[in-house]
Amino acid sequence: MAHEHIDFSQKVIEMQNIVKKFGDFTANDGINLTVHKGEIHAILGENGAGKSTLMNQLYGMFLPTSGQILVNGKPMILDSPKKAIEAGIGMVHQHFMLVQPFTVTENIALGMEPVKGLALDMATARKNVVELSEKYNLAIDPDAKIEDISVGMQQRVEILKALYRGAETLILDEPTASLTPQEIAELIHIMHNLTADGKSIILITHKLKEIKAAADFCTIIRLGKYIDTVNVDDVTENQLASLMVGRNVEFKVDKPAMQPGEVVLDVQDLHGVDYRGVEILKGLSLQVRKGEILGIAGIDGNGQSEMVEIITGLRKATGGKVSVNGVDVTNKPPRFGFDNGVSSIPEDRQKHGLVLDFSVADNMILQNYADEPYAKNRTFLNRKAIEEHARESMEKYDIRPRDAVQKPAGTLSGGNQQKVIIAREVNNDKDLLIAVNPTRGLDVGAIEYVHRYIVEQRNKGKAVLLVSFELDEIMSLSDRIDVIFDGSINGSMLGSEADENKLGLMMAGGKAE
């Protein structure tokens, strides 16, 4: 990518020798970052490398312990997001900050509503929002409620919210974590529209493919330290990966030939409705056997979430049957499924995977808190055993920071939260492991790690149902692939024979465009 749209004479953001300490822990240790007008600058690093901490200082959520921040050449003390916004800095967080029952327009104008006399002038706000969305090609429905629109659409609302407040520099934190391949391409297009108009973008990510597709320059951080800033054109994905992790990363998972045994999960003619009561599962059938990984490929919104919720007991089926090891678990509570061999890594780690206010140690035993050695006589909790178990798991699964055993799970980075869930579910040692987007928001080092565990479960003779929007993940892990489209299975293929184009066509309904 040529850099002719970047104005190198104009430094919009300079972060100089930033150090940020939390107690004894140094999250950022002397980090430098320079962003020019019109540039997309990626910040690459593993989970817990300090990327979000660095950006939270630029956005006024924390003050640096030492070092300074310059905006347009002027030193600034950004001690609140309000100050950052006034300085022309906007941030789109990984977990969106939107008010669900409000409309798109209300969310964008929130706190900045135009006033006529004493009344809020929402008509003018709506007009301004529509103009802004047309200018940057950010297609939205100004009157839709947030709770009714897709994740990709919510993200556009967050970007518009920042632009509406006058952002010249946009920080996008892991913006593609929950987007489909089509939405990702669309987002990269939007980013290029913004920089063509002179905006600057800081992109926090660990997806190497996207850095290559979107960014001009990339700054790499490892364990809180500044490693390097590179011109993206000059490096390969593998070079970026090893700068980020500090070693060579294998992108392929070795796995022995599949030795499938008897059927563990049997789903027959499943029907179900979504949150609006509209039928979304329309006669879906599938089987997963011991010792195999069945991958479900599909674009978000084709019934994957509802299917998993029904299998795990979080949602009622309106028809059909789910059995595990020959036991009918249809419409039984989650505990019944768990007791009959189901463990799951859920789609939304914060809603369904963890109790964020509970300690990491307690999250590790959510389902077995009443069992020995964690409880005596199923009544008194044995704190020592619970903490010991957590410490061992954190060591084994490289969950950081190590001293977080007693800290609320909500204080960990997204990737480390995911590792807590995986540690727990693998320790539960059930016959069926359901993994939904298990590497969402993880960096290459952690992805490699999770993939190894999933394959290990399969090699131990477990049945694994893998539901993922990452086609690469489905293709590299699955023994068989079922494609879900419009609430039923639209076709199947062996993992060894899969190719992206065939899968893409089937995901879109199986008609070649």
XYZ file of C-alpha atoms in Angstrom:
513
model
C 0.000 0.000 0.000
C 1.454 3.363 -1.004
C 1.338 6.039 1.655
C 0.510 9.049 -0.528
C -2.554 9.941 1.574
C -0.430 10.412 4.707
C 0.765 13.897 5.580
C 4.115 13.097 7.196
C 4.674 16.756 8.091
C 1.677 16.588 10.422
C 2.038 14.499 13.562
C -1.420 14.267 15.101
C -0.527 12.018 18.033
C 2.832 11.532 19.758
C 3.113 9.302 22.800
C 6.610 9.644 24.220
C 8.213 7.143 26.560
C 4.905 6.196 28.209
C 5.194 4.278 31.478
C 2.058 3.079 33.266
C 2.207 1.236 36.573
C -0.613 -0.316 38.563
C 0.883 -0.918 41.993
C 3.963 -3.099 41.373
C 2.786 -4.135 37.919
C 4.190 -2.219 34.932
C 1.648 -2.430 32.096
C 3.520 -0.055 29.752
C 7.272 0.245 30.009
C 8.567 3.125 27.880
C 6.331 3.001 24.803
C 6.626 5.402 21.869
C 3.991 5.959 19.203
C 3.712 8.563 16.460
C 0.644 8.845 14.231
C 0.453 11.154 11.210
C -2.560 12.738 9.555
C -4.284 10.325 7.173
C -2.522 7.237 8.526
C -3.880 3.878 9.685
C -1.470 2.818 12.403
C -1.869 -0.678 13.829
C -0.852 -1.597 17.363
C -0.041 -5.273 17.547
C 0.512 -7.348 20.638
C -0.627 -10.419 22.508
C -3.378 -10.260 25.108
C -2.053 -8.517 28.166
C 0.790 -6.906 26.186
C -0.478 -3.478 27.240
C -2.223 -2.277 24.043
C -5.521 -1.346 25.671
C -3.759 0.270 28.645
C -1.777 2.456 26.242
C -4.915 3.502 24.362
C -6.855 4.125 27.571
C -4.223 6.754 28.402
C -4.663 8.406 25.021
C -8.436 8.385 25.584
C -8.131 9.957 29.054
C -9.217 6.934 31.108
C -5.835 6.701 32.911
C -3.016 9.195 33.356
C 0.489 7.911 32.491
C 2.819 7.313 35.440
C 5.465 9.076 33.356
C 6.063 10.151 29.764
C 4.034 12.637 27.747
C 1.315 12.838 25.111
C 1.277 15.471 22.360
C -1.745 16.194 20.189
C -0.948 18.190 17.046
C 2.453 19.010 18.566
C 1.068 20.345 21.859
C 1.667 18.545 25.184
C -1.671 17.561 26.690
C -2.872 16.272 30.038
C -5.719 13.965 29.064
C -7.283 13.226 32.440
C -10.787 12.340 31.221
C -12.443 11.011 28.048
C -14.132 14.429 27.799
C -10.670 16.050 27.478
C -9.658 13.502 24.857
C -12.843 14.111 22.859
C -12.230 17.876 23.048
C -8.729 17.183 21.694
C -10.287 15.356 18.725
C -9.701 11.773 19.890
C -12.524 9.231 19.681
C -12.523 5.589 20.754
C -14.600 2.586 19.722
C -14.240 0.005 22.477
C -14.188 -3.737 21.900
C -17.340 -4.145 23.998
C -19.608 -1.420 22.704
C -20.849 1.328 25.005
C -24.359 1.664 23.558
C -27.721 2.020 25.303
C -29.683 -1.004 24.046
C -33.301 0.319 24.167
C -32.348 3.667 22.561
C -32.403 4.283 18.812
C -29.312 4.713 16.669
C -29.840 8.487 16.513
C -30.363 8.784 20.281
C -27.130 6.880 20.944
C -25.078 8.987 18.559
C -26.397 12.303 19.877
C -26.366 11.241 23.547
C -25.078 14.123 25.664
C -24.676 16.310 22.548
C -28.352 16.713 21.676
C -29.275 19.949 19.879
C -31.842 22.003 21.814
C -34.780 24.102 20.623
C -35.960 26.284 23.484
C -36.199 23.820 26.357
C -36.830 20.697 24.287
C -34.309 18.347 22.742
C -34.310 18.768 18.986
C -34.076 15.133 17.843
C -35.174 15.978 14.294
C -32.029 18.060 13.756
C -29.913 15.380 15.440
C -31.379 12.763 13.089
C -30.649 14.959 10.052
C -27.032 15.470 11.178
C -26.590 11.747 11.802
C -27.918 10.830 8.353
C -25.647 13.417 6.662
C -22.613 12.110 8.531
C -23.421 8.490 7.700
C -23.778 9.325 4.007
C -20.535 11.312 3.948
C -18.485 8.325 5.170
C -20.576 5.584 3.597
C -21.574 4.237 7.011
C -24.946 2.706 6.228
C -27.209 2.724 9.316
C -30.920 2.919 10.104
C -31.233 6.073 12.249
C -34.514 4.916 13.825
C -33.635 1.299 14.683
C -33.189 0.328 18.322
C -29.680 -0.877 19.183
C -31.004 -4.169 20.602
C -32.450 -5.063 17.175
C -29.415 -4.480 14.952
C -26.389 -6.635 14.077
C -22.983 -6.325 15.722
C -21.524 -4.866 12.501
C -24.205 -2.187 12.472
C -23.644 -1.383 16.170
C -20.007 -0.831 15.405
C -20.849 1.698 12.690
C -22.998 3.488 15.259
C -19.979 3.680 17.605
C -17.805 5.085 14.794
C -20.478 7.658 13.935
C -20.804 8.565 17.626
C -17.079 9.426 17.691
C -17.257 11.387 14.414
C -20.353 13.250 15.643
C -18.236 14.449 18.574
C -15.616 15.796 16.177
C -13.007 13.035 16.285
C -9.985 13.566 14.027
C -8.197 10.495 15.379
C -10.176 7.294 15.919
C -8.987 4.470 18.150
C -10.558 1.161 17.123
C -10.053 -1.526 19.772
C -10.204 -5.046 18.263
C -12.842 -3.860 15.822
C -13.213 -7.121 13.897
C -13.506 -9.501 16.842
C -17.137 -10.348 16.119
C -17.597 -9.471 12.463
C -18.177 -11.792 9.505
C -15.590 -11.823 6.660
C -17.935 -9.594 4.612
C -18.337 -7.093 7.460
C -14.556 -7.019 7.941
C -14.016 -6.132 4.276
C -16.691 -3.456 4.652
C -15.011 -2.030 7.781
C -11.605 -1.823 6.050
C -13.327 0.050 3.223
C -14.858 2.467 5.757
C -11.435 3.000 7.377
C -9.942 3.929 4.013
C -12.805 6.378 3.360
C -12.044 8.038 6.696
C -8.299 8.398 6.094
C -8.915 9.690 2.559
C -10.817 12.503 4.285
C -7.791 13.267 6.502
C -8.806 11.356 9.625
C -6.204 9.172 11.357
C -6.919 5.721 12.724
C -5.206 3.694 15.429
C -6.119 0.057 15.033
C -5.606 -2.251 18.010
C -5.594 -5.823 16.796
C -3.772 -9.106 16.675
C -5.155 -10.270 13.343
C -2.204 -10.215 11.011
C -4.263 -10.585 7.845
C -6.157 -7.415 8.662
C -3.031 -5.433 9.444
C -1.725 -6.367 6.004
C -5.048 -5.406 4.401
C -5.675 -2.148 6.262
C -2.669 -0.558 7.952
C 0.175 1.652 6.737
C 2.441 1.265 9.772
C 2.440 -1.078 12.719
C 3.881 -0.700 16.223
C 4.543 -3.948 18.066
C 4.343 -4.242 21.869
C 5.411 -7.322 23.809
C 4.861 -7.755 27.571
C 4.464 -4.010 28.030
C 7.631 -3.054 26.145
C 8.024 -1.277 22.804
C 9.534 -3.677 20.246
C 9.450 -1.890 16.876
C 7.480 0.171 14.370
C 7.427 -1.271 10.851
C 6.166 -0.272 7.435
C 3.471 -2.887 6.816
C 4.475 -3.271 3.151
C 7.933 -4.457 4.213
C 6.947 -7.389 6.466
C 5.191 -10.751 6.072
C 2.465 -12.052 8.384
C 4.959 -14.546 9.827
C 7.475 -11.802 10.599
C 4.760 -9.790 12.366
C 3.749 -12.877 14.353
C 7.257 -13.567 15.585
C 7.827 -9.887 16.505
C 4.618 -10.053 18.523
C 5.212 -13.359 20.315
C 8.999 -13.390 20.388
C 9.282 -16.794 18.716
C 8.160 -18.550 15.552
C 4.470 -19.377 15.499
C 3.023 -22.432 13.803
C -0.186 -21.577 11.987
C -1.045 -25.210 11.275
C -2.200 -27.734 13.863
C -0.818 -31.246 13.451
C -3.390 -33.900 14.085
C -3.342 -37.677 13.631
C -5.940 -39.290 11.352
C -9.429 -39.331 12.816
C -10.627 -42.474 14.610
C -14.326 -41.721 15.068
C -16.267 -43.832 17.561
C -19.962 -43.909 18.431
C -22.291 -40.938 18.138
C -22.188 -38.636 21.190
C -24.341 -35.721 20.041
C -27.376 -36.468 17.899
C -29.539 -33.538 16.774
C -32.618 -34.503 14.757
C -34.959 -32.150 12.877
C -34.411 -29.261 15.307
C -36.792 -26.288 15.196
C -36.500 -23.131 17.256
C -37.323 -19.430 17.338
C -35.132 -16.358 17.914
C -35.647 -13.616 20.506
C -38.479 -12.094 18.440
C -40.343 -15.403 18.237
C -39.495 -15.802 14.530
C -38.597 -19.333 13.432
C -34.833 -19.447 12.876
C -34.054 -23.199 13.080
C -35.918 -25.027 10.355
C -35.284 -28.733 10.684
C -31.561 -28.853 11.476
C -29.926 -32.274 11.905
C -26.332 -33.204 12.711
C -24.267 -35.807 14.513
C -20.904 -35.630 16.264
C -19.001 -38.788 17.136
C -16.282 -39.560 19.648
C -12.841 -38.604 18.411
C -13.908 -36.070 15.803
C -14.259 -32.324 15.427
C -17.370 -31.264 13.523
C -17.015 -27.662 12.388
C -20.095 -25.537 11.736
C -19.337 -22.874 9.123
C -21.795 -20.076 8.499
C -22.413 -16.352 8.513
C -23.641 -14.987 11.845
C -27.417 -14.984 12.202
C -28.239 -18.265 10.472
C -29.251 -20.029 13.680
C -25.862 -21.010 15.138
C -26.427 -19.275 18.484
C -29.945 -20.633 18.891
C -28.785 -24.153 18.016
C -26.049 -24.052 20.677
C -28.415 -22.528 23.259
C -30.912 -25.347 22.675
C -28.229 -28.050 22.895
C -26.870 -26.543 26.139
C -30.317 -26.006 27.680
C -30.391 -22.197 27.594
C -33.284 -22.058 25.106
C -36.323 -24.242 24.405
C -36.690 -26.072 21.071
C -40.094 -25.813 19.375
C -39.574 -29.190 17.703
C -37.069 -31.993 17.151
C -34.792 -33.827 19.512
C -31.303 -33.474 21.021
C -29.617 -36.469 22.619
C -26.209 -36.876 24.226
C -24.870 -40.414 24.620
C -28.371 -41.686 23.894
C -29.976 -39.595 26.677
C -32.714 -37.166 25.563
C -31.637 -33.710 26.784
C -34.194 -31.704 24.778
C -35.543 -28.733 26.758
C -33.870 -29.933 29.955
C -32.078 -27.393 32.199
C -28.342 -26.731 31.559
C -27.369 -28.713 34.658
C -28.994 -31.853 33.209
C -26.903 -31.549 30.043
C -23.777 -30.899 32.096
C -24.420 -33.993 34.231
C -24.930 -36.026 31.054
C -21.656 -35.074 29.417
C -21.915 -31.586 27.896
C -19.325 -28.858 28.437
C -19.235 -25.617 26.505
C -17.128 -22.591 25.691
C -19.951 -20.077 25.102
C -20.170 -17.387 22.469
C -20.365 -14.438 24.847
C -17.709 -14.944 27.512
C -18.919 -11.996 29.567
C -22.634 -12.872 29.533
C -22.584 -16.653 29.659
C -19.024 -17.755 30.310
C -17.993 -15.973 33.483
C -19.417 -14.261 36.520
C -17.295 -11.118 36.127
C -17.601 -10.039 39.774
C -16.526 -13.461 41.086
C -12.839 -14.207 41.570
C -10.896 -16.139 38.945
C -10.683 -19.019 41.437
C -14.470 -19.169 41.862
C -15.040 -18.980 38.115
C -12.867 -22.070 37.700
C -15.322 -24.190 39.743
C -18.693 -22.662 38.847
C -20.240 -26.056 38.087
C -18.431 -28.224 40.640
C -18.306 -26.007 43.705
C -20.250 -28.661 45.689
C -17.874 -31.529 44.838
C -14.810 -32.767 46.697
C -12.197 -31.363 47.233
C -13.830 -27.919 46.819
C -16.506 -28.556 49.432
C -16.823 -30.647 52.570
C -20.104 -32.610 52.764
C -21.447 -30.500 49.875
C -21.809 -27.537 52.254
C -18.598 -25.860 53.429
C -16.337 -24.460 50.706
C -12.701 -25.412 51.017
C -11.047 -22.141 50.028
C -7.555 -23.612 50.065
C -8.408 -26.352 47.558
C -10.261 -23.892 45.319
C -7.309 -21.507 45.216
C -4.809 -24.314 44.734
C -6.822 -25.579 41.759
C -6.955 -22.054 40.303
C -3.220 -21.544 40.723
C -2.430 -24.828 38.968
C -4.818 -24.008 36.116
C -3.395 -20.510 35.696
C 0.093 -21.963 35.471
C -0.932 -24.691 33.035
C -3.007 -22.411 30.799
C -0.692 -19.408 31.057
C -3.434 -17.158 32.456
C -2.068 -13.700 33.286
C -1.477 -11.923 35.550
C -0.518 -14.862 37.778
C -1.475 -13.072 40.974
C -5.113 -12.641 39.867
C -6.403 -15.773 41.653
C -8.503 -13.655 44.027
C -9.202 -10.783 41.626
C -12.581 -10.480 39.864
C -12.544 -12.243 36.480
C -13.752 -8.974 34.946
C -10.336 -7.395 35.604
C -8.546 -9.780 33.199
C -8.001 -9.014 29.511
C -10.472 -10.602 27.092
C -8.014 -13.265 26.021
C -7.212 -14.262 29.584
C -10.932 -14.409 30.402
C -11.295 -16.846 27.516
C -8.459 -18.985 28.869
C -10.209 -19.190 32.267
C -13.304 -20.619 30.558
C -11.263 -23.072 28.502
C -9.315 -24.231 31.554
C -12.567 -24.835 33.405
C -14.339 -26.692 30.594
C -11.369 -28.896 29.744
C -10.929 -29.739 33.444
C -14.616 -30.697 33.574
C -13.644 -33.520 31.213
C -17.007 -34.215 29.546
C -17.697 -36.407 26.467
C -18.880 -33.469 24.361
C -17.103 -30.132 24.098
C -19.063 -27.372 22.363
C -16.786 -24.489 21.412
C -18.362 -21.312 20.011
C -15.870 -18.819 18.545
C -13.302 -20.133 21.049
C -10.509 -17.846 19.820
C -12.549 -14.691 19.359
C -10.381 -11.770 20.384
C -7.293 -13.900 21.050
C -3.812 -13.290 19.659
C -1.827 -15.805 17.599
C 0.069 -17.227 20.568
C -3.151 -17.869 22.475
C -4.970 -19.123 19.359
C -2.235 -21.678 18.734
C -2.669 -22.764 22.333
C -6.472 -23.085 22.226
C -6.334 -24.978 18.940
C -3.893 -27.425 20.446
C -6.287 -28.056 23.366
C -9.279 -28.593 21.103
C -7.360 -31.127 19.007
C -6.075 -32.766 22.190
C -9.671 -33.253 23.391
C -10.517 -34.889 20.087
C -7.443 -37.119 20.257
C -8.583 -38.261 23.723
C -11.787 -39.522 22.114
C -14.045 -36.582 22.978
C -16.665 -35.319 20.529
C -16.090 -31.661 19.642
C -18.670 -29.353 18.060
C -16.851 -26.239 16.839
C -18.958 -23.259 15.796
C -16.871 -20.405 14.438
C -17.097 -17.425 12.108
C -13.365 -17.720 11.386
C -13.236 -19.819 8.234
C -9.497 -20.414 8.663
C -10.199 -21.883 12.086
C -12.976 -24.163 10.804
C -10.773 -25.343 7.933
C -7.645 -26.022 9.969
C -9.360 -27.843 12.880
C -12.399 -29.702 11.544
C -12.482 -33.352 10.546
C -15.878 -32.724 8.967
C -17.582 -29.433 8.154
C -21.337 -28.789 8.069
C -22.434 -25.484 6.560
C -25.409 -23.820 8.242
C -27.620 -21.542 6.182
C -31.048 -20.180 7.056
C -31.591 -22.533 9.975
C -30.578 -25.861 8.495
C -27.493 -27.669 7.187
C -26.899 -26.645 3.580
C -24.091 -29.107 2.797
C -21.133 -30.954 4.258
C -17.570 -31.778 3.339
C -14.504 -33.388 4.844
C -12.110 -30.968 6.499
C -9.276 -32.285 4.350
C -11.193 -31.377 1.177
C -12.513 -27.982 2.216
C -11.726 -24.842 0.295
C -12.725 -21.299 1.096
C -14.621 -20.634 -2.127
C -16.833 -23.714 -1.929
C -17.564 -23.037 1.732
C -18.250 -19.354 1.034
C -20.798 -20.256 -1.637
C -22.562 -22.738 0.617
C -22.570 -20.191 3.452
C -24.360 -17.763 1.157
C -27.049 -20.318 0.326
C -25.161 -22.427 -2.171
C -25.838 -20.439 -5.318
C -22.757 -19.226 -7.147
C -23.026 -15.447 -7.509
